[in-house]
PDB file of C-alpha atoms in Angstrom:
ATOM      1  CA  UNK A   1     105.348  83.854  87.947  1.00 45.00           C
ATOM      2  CA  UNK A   2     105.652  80.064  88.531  1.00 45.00           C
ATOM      3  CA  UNK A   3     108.559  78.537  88.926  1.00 45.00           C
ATOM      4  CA  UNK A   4     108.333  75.018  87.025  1.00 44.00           C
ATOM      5  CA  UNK A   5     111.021  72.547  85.559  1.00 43.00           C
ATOM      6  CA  UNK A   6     111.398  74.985  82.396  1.00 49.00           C
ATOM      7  CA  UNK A   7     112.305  77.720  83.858  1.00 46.00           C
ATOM      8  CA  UNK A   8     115.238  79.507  82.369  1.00 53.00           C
ATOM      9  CA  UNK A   9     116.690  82.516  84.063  1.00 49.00           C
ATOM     10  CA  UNK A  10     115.533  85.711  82.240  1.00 56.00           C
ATOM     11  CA  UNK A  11     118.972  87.101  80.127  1.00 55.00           C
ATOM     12  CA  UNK A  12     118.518  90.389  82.172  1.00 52.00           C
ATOM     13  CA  UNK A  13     119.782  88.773  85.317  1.00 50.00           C
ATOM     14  CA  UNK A  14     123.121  88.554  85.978  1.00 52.00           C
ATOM     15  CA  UNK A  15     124.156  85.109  87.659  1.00 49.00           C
ATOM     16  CA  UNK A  16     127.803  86.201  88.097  1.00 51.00           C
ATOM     17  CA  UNK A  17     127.249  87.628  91.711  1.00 48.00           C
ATOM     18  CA  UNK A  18     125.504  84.350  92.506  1.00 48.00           C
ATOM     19  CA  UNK A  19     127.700  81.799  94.445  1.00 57.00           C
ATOM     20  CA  UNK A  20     128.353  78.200  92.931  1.00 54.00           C
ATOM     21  CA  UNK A  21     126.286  76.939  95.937  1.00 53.00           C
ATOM     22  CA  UNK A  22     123.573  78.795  95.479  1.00 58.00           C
ATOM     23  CA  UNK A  23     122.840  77.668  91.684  1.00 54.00           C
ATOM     24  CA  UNK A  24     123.866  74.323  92.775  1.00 55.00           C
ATOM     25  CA  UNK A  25     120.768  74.167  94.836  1.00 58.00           C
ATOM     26  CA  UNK A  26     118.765  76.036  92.163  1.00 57.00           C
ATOM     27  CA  UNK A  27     119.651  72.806  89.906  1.00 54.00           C
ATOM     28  CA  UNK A  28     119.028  70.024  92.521  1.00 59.00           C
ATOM     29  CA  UNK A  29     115.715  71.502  93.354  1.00 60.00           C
ATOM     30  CA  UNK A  30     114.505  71.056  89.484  1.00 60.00           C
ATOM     31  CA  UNK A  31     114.017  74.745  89.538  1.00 61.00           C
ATOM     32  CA  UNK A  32     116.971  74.914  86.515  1.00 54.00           C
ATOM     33  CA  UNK A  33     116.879  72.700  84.161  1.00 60.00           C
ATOM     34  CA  UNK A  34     120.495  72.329  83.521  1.00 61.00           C
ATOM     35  CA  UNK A  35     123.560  72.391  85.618  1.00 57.00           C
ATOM     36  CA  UNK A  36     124.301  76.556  84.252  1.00 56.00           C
ATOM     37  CA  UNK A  37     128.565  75.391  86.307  1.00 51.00           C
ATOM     38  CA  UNK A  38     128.754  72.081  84.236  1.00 57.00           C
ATOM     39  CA  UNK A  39     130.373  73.326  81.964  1.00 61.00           C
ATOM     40  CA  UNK A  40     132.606  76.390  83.672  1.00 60.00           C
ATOM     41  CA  UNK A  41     136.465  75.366  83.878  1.00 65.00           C
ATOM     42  CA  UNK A  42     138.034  74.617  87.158  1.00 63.00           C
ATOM     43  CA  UNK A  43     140.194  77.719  88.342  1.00 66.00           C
ATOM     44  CA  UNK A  44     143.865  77.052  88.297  1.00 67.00           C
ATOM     45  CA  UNK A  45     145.245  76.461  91.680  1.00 62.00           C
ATOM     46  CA  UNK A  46     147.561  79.515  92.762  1.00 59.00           C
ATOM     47  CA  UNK A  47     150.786  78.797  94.196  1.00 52.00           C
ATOM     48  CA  UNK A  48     150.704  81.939  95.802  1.00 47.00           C
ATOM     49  CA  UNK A  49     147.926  81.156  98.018  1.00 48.00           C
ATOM     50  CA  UNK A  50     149.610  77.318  98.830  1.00 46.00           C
ATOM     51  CA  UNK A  51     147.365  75.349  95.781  1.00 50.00           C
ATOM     52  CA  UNK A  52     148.514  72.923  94.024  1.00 50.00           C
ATOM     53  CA  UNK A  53     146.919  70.485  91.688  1.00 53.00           C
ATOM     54  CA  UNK A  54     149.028  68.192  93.018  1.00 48.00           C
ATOM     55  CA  UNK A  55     151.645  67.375  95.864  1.00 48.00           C
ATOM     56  CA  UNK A  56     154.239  67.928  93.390  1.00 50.00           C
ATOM     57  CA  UNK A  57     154.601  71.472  94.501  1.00 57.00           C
ATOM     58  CA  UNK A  58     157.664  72.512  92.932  1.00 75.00           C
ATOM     59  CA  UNK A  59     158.726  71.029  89.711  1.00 87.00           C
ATOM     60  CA  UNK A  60     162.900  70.477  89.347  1.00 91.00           C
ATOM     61  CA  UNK A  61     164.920  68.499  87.449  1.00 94.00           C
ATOM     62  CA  UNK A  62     166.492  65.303  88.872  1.00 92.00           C
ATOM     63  CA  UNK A  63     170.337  64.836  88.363  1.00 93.00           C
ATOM     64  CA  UNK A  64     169.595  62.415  85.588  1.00 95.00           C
ATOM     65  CA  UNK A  65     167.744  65.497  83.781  1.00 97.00           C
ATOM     66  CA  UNK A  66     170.169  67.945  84.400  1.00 97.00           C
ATOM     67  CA  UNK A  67     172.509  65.480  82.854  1.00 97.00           C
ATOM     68  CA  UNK A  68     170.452  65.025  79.618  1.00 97.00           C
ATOM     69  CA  UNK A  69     169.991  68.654  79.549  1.00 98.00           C
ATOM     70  CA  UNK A  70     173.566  69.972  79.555  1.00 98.00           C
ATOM     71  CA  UNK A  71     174.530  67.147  77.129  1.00 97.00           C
ATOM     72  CA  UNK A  72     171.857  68.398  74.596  1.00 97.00           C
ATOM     73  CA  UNK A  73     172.418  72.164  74.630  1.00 97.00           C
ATOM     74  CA  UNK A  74     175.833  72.383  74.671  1.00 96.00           C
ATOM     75  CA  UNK A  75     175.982  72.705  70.871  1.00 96.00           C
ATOM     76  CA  UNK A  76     174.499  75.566  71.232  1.00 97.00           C
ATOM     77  CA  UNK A  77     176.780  78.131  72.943  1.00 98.00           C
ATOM     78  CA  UNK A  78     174.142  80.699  73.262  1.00 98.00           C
ATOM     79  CA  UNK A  79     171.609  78.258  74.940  1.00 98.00           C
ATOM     80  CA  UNK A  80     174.512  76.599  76.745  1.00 98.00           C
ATOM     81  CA  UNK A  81     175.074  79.648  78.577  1.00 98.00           C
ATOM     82  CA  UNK A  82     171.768  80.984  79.488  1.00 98.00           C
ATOM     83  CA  UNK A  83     171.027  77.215  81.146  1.00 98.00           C
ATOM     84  CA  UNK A  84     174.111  77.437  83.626  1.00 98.00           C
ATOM     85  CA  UNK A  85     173.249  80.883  84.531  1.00 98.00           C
ATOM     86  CA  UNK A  86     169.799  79.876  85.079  1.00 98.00           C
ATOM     87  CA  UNK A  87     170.731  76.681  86.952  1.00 98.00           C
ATOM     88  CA  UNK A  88     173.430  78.479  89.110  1.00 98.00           C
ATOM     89  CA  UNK A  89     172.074  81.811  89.542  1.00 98.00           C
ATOM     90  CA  UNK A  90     168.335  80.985  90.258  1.00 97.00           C
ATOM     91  CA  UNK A  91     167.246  84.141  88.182  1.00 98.00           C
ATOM     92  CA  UNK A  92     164.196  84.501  86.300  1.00 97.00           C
ATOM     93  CA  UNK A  93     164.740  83.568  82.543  1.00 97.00           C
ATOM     94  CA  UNK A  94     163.197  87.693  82.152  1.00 96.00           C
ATOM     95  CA  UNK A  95     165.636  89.144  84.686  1.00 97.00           C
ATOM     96  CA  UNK A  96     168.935  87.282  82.734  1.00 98.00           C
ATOM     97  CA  UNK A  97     167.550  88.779  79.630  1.00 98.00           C
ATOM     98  CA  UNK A  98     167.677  92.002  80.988  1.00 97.00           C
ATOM     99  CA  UNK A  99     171.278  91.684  81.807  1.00 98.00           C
ATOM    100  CA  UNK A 100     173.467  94.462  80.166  1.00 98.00           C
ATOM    101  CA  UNK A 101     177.414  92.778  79.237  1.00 96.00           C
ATOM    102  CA  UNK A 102     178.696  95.589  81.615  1.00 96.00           C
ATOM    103  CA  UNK A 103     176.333  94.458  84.309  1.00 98.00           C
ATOM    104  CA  UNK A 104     178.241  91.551  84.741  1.00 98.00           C
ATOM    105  CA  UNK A 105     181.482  91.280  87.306  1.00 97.00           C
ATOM    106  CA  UNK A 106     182.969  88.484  85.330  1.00 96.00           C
ATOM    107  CA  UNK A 107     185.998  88.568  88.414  1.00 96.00           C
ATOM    108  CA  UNK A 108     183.755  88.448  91.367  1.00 97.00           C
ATOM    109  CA  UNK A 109     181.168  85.725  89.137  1.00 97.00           C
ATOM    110  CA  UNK A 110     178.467  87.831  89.841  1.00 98.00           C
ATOM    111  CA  UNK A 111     175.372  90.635  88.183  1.00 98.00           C
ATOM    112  CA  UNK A 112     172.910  92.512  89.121  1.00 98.00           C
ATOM    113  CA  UNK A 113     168.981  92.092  88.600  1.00 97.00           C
ATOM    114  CA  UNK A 114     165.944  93.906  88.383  1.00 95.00           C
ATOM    115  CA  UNK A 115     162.882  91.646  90.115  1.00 92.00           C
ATOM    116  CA  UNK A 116     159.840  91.627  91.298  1.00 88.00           C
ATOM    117  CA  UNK A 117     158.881  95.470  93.251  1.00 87.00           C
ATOM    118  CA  UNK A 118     161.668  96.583  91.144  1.00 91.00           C
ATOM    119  CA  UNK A 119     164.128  95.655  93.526  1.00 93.00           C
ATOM    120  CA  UNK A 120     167.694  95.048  92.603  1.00 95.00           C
ATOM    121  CA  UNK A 121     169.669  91.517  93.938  1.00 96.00           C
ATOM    122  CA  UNK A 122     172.942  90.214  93.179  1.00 97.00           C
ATOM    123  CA  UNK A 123     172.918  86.938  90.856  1.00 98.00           C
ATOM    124  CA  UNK A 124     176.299  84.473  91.779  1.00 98.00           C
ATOM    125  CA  UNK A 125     177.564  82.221  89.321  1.00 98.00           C
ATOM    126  CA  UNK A 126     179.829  79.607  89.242  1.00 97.00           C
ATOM    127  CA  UNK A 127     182.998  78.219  87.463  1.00 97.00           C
ATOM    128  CA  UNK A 128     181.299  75.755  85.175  1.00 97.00           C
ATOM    129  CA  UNK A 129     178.647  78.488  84.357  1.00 98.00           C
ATOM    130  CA  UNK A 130     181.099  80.999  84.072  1.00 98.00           C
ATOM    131  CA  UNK A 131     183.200  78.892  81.241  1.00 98.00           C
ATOM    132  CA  UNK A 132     180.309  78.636  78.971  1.00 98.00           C
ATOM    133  CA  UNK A 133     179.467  82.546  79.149  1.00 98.00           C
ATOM    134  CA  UNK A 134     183.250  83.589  78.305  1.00 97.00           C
ATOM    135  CA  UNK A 135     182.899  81.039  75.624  1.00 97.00           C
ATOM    136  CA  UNK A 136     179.579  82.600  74.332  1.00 98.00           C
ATOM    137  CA  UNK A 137     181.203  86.108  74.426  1.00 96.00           C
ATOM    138  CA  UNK A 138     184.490  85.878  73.245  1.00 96.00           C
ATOM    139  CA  UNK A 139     183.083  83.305  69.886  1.00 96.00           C
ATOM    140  CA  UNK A 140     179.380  84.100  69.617  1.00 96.00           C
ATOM    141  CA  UNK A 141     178.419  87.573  70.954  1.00 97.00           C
ATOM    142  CA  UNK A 142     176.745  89.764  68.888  1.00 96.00           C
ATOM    143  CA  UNK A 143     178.238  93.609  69.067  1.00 92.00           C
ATOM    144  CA  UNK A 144     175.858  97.032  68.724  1.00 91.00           C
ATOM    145  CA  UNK A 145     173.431  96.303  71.351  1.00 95.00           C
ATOM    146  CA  UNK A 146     174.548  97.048  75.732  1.00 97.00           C
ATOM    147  CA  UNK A 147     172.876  93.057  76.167  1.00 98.00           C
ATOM    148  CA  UNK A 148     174.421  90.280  77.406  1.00 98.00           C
ATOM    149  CA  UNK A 149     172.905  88.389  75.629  1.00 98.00           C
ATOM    150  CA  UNK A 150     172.079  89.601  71.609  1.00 98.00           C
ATOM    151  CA  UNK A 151     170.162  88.145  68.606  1.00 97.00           C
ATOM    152  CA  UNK A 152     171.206  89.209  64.434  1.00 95.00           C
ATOM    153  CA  UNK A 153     168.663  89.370  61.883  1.00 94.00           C
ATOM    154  CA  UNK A 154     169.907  87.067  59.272  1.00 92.00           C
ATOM    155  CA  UNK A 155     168.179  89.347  56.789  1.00 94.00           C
ATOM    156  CA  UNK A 156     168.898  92.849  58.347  1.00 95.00           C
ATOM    157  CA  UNK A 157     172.115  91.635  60.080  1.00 93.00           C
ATOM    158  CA  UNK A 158     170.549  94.052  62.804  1.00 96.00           C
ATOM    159  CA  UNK A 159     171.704  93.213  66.434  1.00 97.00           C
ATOM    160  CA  UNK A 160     169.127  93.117  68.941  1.00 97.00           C
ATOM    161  CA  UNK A 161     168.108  92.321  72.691  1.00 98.00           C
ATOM    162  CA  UNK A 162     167.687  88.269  72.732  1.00 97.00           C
ATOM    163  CA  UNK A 163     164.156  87.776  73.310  1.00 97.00           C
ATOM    164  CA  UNK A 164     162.497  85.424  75.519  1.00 96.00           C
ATOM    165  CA  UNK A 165     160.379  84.027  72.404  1.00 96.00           C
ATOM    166  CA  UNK A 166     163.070  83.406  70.532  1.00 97.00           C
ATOM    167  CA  UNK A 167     165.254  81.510  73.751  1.00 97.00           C
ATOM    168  CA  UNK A 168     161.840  79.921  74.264  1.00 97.00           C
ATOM    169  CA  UNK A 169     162.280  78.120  70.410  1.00 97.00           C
ATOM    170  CA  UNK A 170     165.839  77.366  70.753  1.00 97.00           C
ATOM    171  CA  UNK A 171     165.325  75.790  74.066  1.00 97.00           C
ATOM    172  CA  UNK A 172     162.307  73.604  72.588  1.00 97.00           C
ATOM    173  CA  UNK A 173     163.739  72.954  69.856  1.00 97.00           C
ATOM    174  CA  UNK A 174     167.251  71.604  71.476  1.00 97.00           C
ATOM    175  CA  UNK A 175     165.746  68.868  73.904  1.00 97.00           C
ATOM    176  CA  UNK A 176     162.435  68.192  71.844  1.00 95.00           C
ATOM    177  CA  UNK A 177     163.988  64.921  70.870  1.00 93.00           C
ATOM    178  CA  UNK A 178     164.692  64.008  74.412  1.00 96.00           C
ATOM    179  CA  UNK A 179     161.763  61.812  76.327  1.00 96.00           C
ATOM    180  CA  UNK A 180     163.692  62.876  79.707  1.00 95.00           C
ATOM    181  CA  UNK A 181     163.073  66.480  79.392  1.00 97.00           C
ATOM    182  CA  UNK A 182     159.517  66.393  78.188  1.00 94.00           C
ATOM    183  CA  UNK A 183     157.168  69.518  79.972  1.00 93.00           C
ATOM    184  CA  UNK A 184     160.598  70.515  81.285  1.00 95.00           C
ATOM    185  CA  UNK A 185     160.826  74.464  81.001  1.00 95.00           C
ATOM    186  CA  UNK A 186     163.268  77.013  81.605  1.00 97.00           C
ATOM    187  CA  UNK A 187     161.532  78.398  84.797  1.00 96.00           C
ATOM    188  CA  UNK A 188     162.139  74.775  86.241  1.00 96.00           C
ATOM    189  CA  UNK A 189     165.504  75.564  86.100  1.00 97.00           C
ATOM    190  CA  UNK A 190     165.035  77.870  89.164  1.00 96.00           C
ATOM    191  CA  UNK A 191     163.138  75.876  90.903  1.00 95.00           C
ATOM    192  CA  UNK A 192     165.825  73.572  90.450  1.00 95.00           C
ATOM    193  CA  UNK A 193     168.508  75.955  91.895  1.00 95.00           C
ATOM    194  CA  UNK A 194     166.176  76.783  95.043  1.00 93.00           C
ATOM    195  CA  UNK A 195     165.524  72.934  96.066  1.00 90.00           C
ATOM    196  CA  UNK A 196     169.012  72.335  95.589  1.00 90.00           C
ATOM    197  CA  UNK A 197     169.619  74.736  98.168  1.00 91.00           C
ATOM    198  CA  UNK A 198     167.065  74.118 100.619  1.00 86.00           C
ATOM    199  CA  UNK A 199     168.749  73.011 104.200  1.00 80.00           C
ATOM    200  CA  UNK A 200     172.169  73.974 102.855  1.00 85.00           C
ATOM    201  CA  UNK A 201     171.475  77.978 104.029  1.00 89.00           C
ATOM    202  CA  UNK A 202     168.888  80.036 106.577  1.00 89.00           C
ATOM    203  CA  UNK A 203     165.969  80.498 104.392  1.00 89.00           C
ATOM    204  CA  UNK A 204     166.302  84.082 104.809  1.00 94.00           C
ATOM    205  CA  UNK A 205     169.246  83.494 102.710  1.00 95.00           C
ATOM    206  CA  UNK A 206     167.664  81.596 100.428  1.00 93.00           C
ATOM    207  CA  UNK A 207     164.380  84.444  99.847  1.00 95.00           C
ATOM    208  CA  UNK A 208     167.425  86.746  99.404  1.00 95.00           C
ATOM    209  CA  UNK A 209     168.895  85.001  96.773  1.00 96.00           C
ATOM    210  CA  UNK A 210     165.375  83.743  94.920  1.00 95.00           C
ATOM    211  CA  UNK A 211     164.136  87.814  95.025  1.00 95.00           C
ATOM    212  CA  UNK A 212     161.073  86.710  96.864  1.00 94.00           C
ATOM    213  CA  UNK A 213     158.726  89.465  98.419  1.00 90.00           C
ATOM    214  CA  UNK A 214     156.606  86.932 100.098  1.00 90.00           C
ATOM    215  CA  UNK A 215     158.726  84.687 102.609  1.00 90.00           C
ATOM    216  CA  UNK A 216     155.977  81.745 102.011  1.00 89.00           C
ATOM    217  CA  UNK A 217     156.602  81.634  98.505  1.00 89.00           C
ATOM    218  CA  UNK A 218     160.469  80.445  99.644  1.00 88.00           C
ATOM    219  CA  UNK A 219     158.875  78.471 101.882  1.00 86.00           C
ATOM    220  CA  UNK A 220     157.458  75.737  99.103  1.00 85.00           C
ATOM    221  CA  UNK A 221     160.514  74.499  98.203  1.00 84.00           C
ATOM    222  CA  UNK A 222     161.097  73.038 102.169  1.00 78.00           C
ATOM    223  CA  UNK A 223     157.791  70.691 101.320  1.00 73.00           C
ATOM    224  CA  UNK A 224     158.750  67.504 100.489  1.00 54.00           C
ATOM    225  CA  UNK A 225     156.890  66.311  97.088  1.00 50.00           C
ATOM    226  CA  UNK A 226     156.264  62.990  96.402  1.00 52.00           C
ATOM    227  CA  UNK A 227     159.143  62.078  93.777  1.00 57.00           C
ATOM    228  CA  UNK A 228     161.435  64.038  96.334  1.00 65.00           C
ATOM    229  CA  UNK A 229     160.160  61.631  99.367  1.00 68.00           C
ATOM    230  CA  UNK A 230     160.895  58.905  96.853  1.00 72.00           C
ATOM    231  CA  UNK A 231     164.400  59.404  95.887  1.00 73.00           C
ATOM    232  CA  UNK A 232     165.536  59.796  99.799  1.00 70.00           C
ATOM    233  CA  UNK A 233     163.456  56.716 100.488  1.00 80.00           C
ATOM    234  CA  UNK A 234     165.201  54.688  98.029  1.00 82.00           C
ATOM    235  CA  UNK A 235     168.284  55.951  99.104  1.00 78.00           C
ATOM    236  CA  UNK A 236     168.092  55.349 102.561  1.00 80.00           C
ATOM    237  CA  UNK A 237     167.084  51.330 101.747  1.00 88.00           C
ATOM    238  CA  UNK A 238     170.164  51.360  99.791  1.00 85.00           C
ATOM    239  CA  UNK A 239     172.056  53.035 102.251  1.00 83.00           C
ATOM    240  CA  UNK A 240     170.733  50.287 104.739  1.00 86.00           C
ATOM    241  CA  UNK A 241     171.241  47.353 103.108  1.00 84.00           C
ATOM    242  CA  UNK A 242     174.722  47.806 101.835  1.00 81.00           C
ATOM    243  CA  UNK A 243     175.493  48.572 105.849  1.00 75.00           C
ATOM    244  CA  UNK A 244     173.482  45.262 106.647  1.00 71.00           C
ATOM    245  CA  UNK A 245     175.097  43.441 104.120  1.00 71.00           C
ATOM    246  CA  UNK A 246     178.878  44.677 104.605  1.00 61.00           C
ATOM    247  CA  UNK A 247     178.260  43.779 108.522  1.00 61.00           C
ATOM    248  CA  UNK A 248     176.792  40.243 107.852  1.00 58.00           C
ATOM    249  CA  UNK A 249     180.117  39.380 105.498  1.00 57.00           C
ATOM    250  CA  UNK A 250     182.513  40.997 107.744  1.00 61.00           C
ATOM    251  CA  UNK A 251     180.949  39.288 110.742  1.00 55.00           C
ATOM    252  CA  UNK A 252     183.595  38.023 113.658  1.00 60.00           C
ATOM    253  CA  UNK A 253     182.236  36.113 116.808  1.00 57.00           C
ATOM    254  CA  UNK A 254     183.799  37.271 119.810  1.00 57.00           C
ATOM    255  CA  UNK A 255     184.019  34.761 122.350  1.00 51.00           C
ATOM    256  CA  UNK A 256     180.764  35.782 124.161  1.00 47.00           C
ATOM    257  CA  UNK A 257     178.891  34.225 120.990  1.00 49.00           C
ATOM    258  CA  UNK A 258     181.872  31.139 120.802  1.00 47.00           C
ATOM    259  CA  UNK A 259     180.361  29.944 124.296  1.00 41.00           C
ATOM    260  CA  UNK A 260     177.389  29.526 122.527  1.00 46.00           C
ATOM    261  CA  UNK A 261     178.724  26.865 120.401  1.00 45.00           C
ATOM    262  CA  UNK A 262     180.668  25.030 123.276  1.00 41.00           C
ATOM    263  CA  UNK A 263     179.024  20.975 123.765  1.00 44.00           C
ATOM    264  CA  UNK A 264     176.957  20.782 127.040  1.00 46.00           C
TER     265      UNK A 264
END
């Protein structure tokens, strides 16, 4: 069989097995007609093996954001809740939902949660976080169901395990308004809580805390992204200049620099 421009690779063969290279050459020697990876979407980078679309490796909120946020969901005590555990405990928006009310050590600011290998780790909260979840149980917690955290029916009245498609909604729906929080999700909220962290513990500790399996995974959030390098850059030049400045008003010569200024 001759191999001109038209040729077309019979249905029966299966290209899959065939590496990008390969076909690649197939089209730049006119043997296929068409580019057959032209129009093939580009694989998502994963994380897990260090890709990233871009050098913003982890995505966390700024103070600014976290400001914007807790402003915007505190009228709702439900959603106001879930965001400082999530902020201060670093757990998985899943694992919290999993969270039985008895689970929780409401003395000790701590509660226990199933991860990833279906390991157990202790989740510590703290004071501001644990305000807003005695407020959501004593005012707004649902009884009839062992969760933390519950959802009614309005039309059943039946009380249920909050679900993570219905937190998903309210948490939308609260900062949809807000230009600040756009793209921000609920997952970025533990990101947030492990680059808080990073150089203020081992990162051992850290792992421990985050319910990593894989210490390279923990290991991201030491990376310095580009809006991280940034912010300390910026703050070091105002750091500097304030220093510069206060020394250049508070300037005294001492005589050494007076015999300068003595006539010949």
């Amino acid at each position: 069989m001759a191999y001109g421009l038209n040729y077309q690779l019979p249905p029966s063969i299966d290209i899959k097995p065939l590496s990008k290279l390969y076909l690649i050459l197939l089209y730049s020697k006119a043997i296929l007609t068409s580019n057959p990876i032209a129009g093939l979407k580009r694989r998502k980078p994963d994380p897990n093996k260090g890709e990233h679309a871009t050098d913003q490796v982890i995505r966390y909120l700024s103070p600014l954001q976290l400001a914007f946020m807790y402003e915007l969901v505190t009228s709702d005590a439900r959603i106001h809740a879930i965001v400082r555990l999530l902020h201060r405990t670093g757990a998985r928006v899943g694992e919290l939902l999993a969270v039985d009310w008895e689970q929780v050590d409401t003395q000790a600011r701590k509660f226990p949660v199933l991860g990833k290998g279906n390991k157990y780790r202790w989740c510590f909260y703290s004071e501001d976080a644990a305000i807003a979840l005695n407020k959501y149980i004593k005012y707004y917690r649902d009884f009839g169901t062992p969760a933390l955290f519950t959802a009614q029916n309005p039309l059943t009245k039946e009380v249920t395990r909050l679900s993570y498609r219905r937190v998903h909604t309210c948490w939308r729906n609260l900062i949809a308004a807000s230009q600040e929080l756009k793209g921000i999700r609920l997952h970025d909220l533990r990101h947030t809580f492990a680059t808080e962290r990073v150089g203020l513990m081992a990162i051992e500790e850290l792992r421990a805390l985050m319910g990593h399996e894989d210490i390279q995974t923990t290991l991201l959030y030491q990376k310095v992204t580009s809006l991280r390098a940034e912010e300390v850059a910026q703050k070091a030049l105002t750091i500097l200049t304030q220093s510069e400045n206060y020394t250049t008003v508070n300037y005294q010569p001492n005589h050494m620099d007076q015999l300068d200024t003595l006539p010949e």
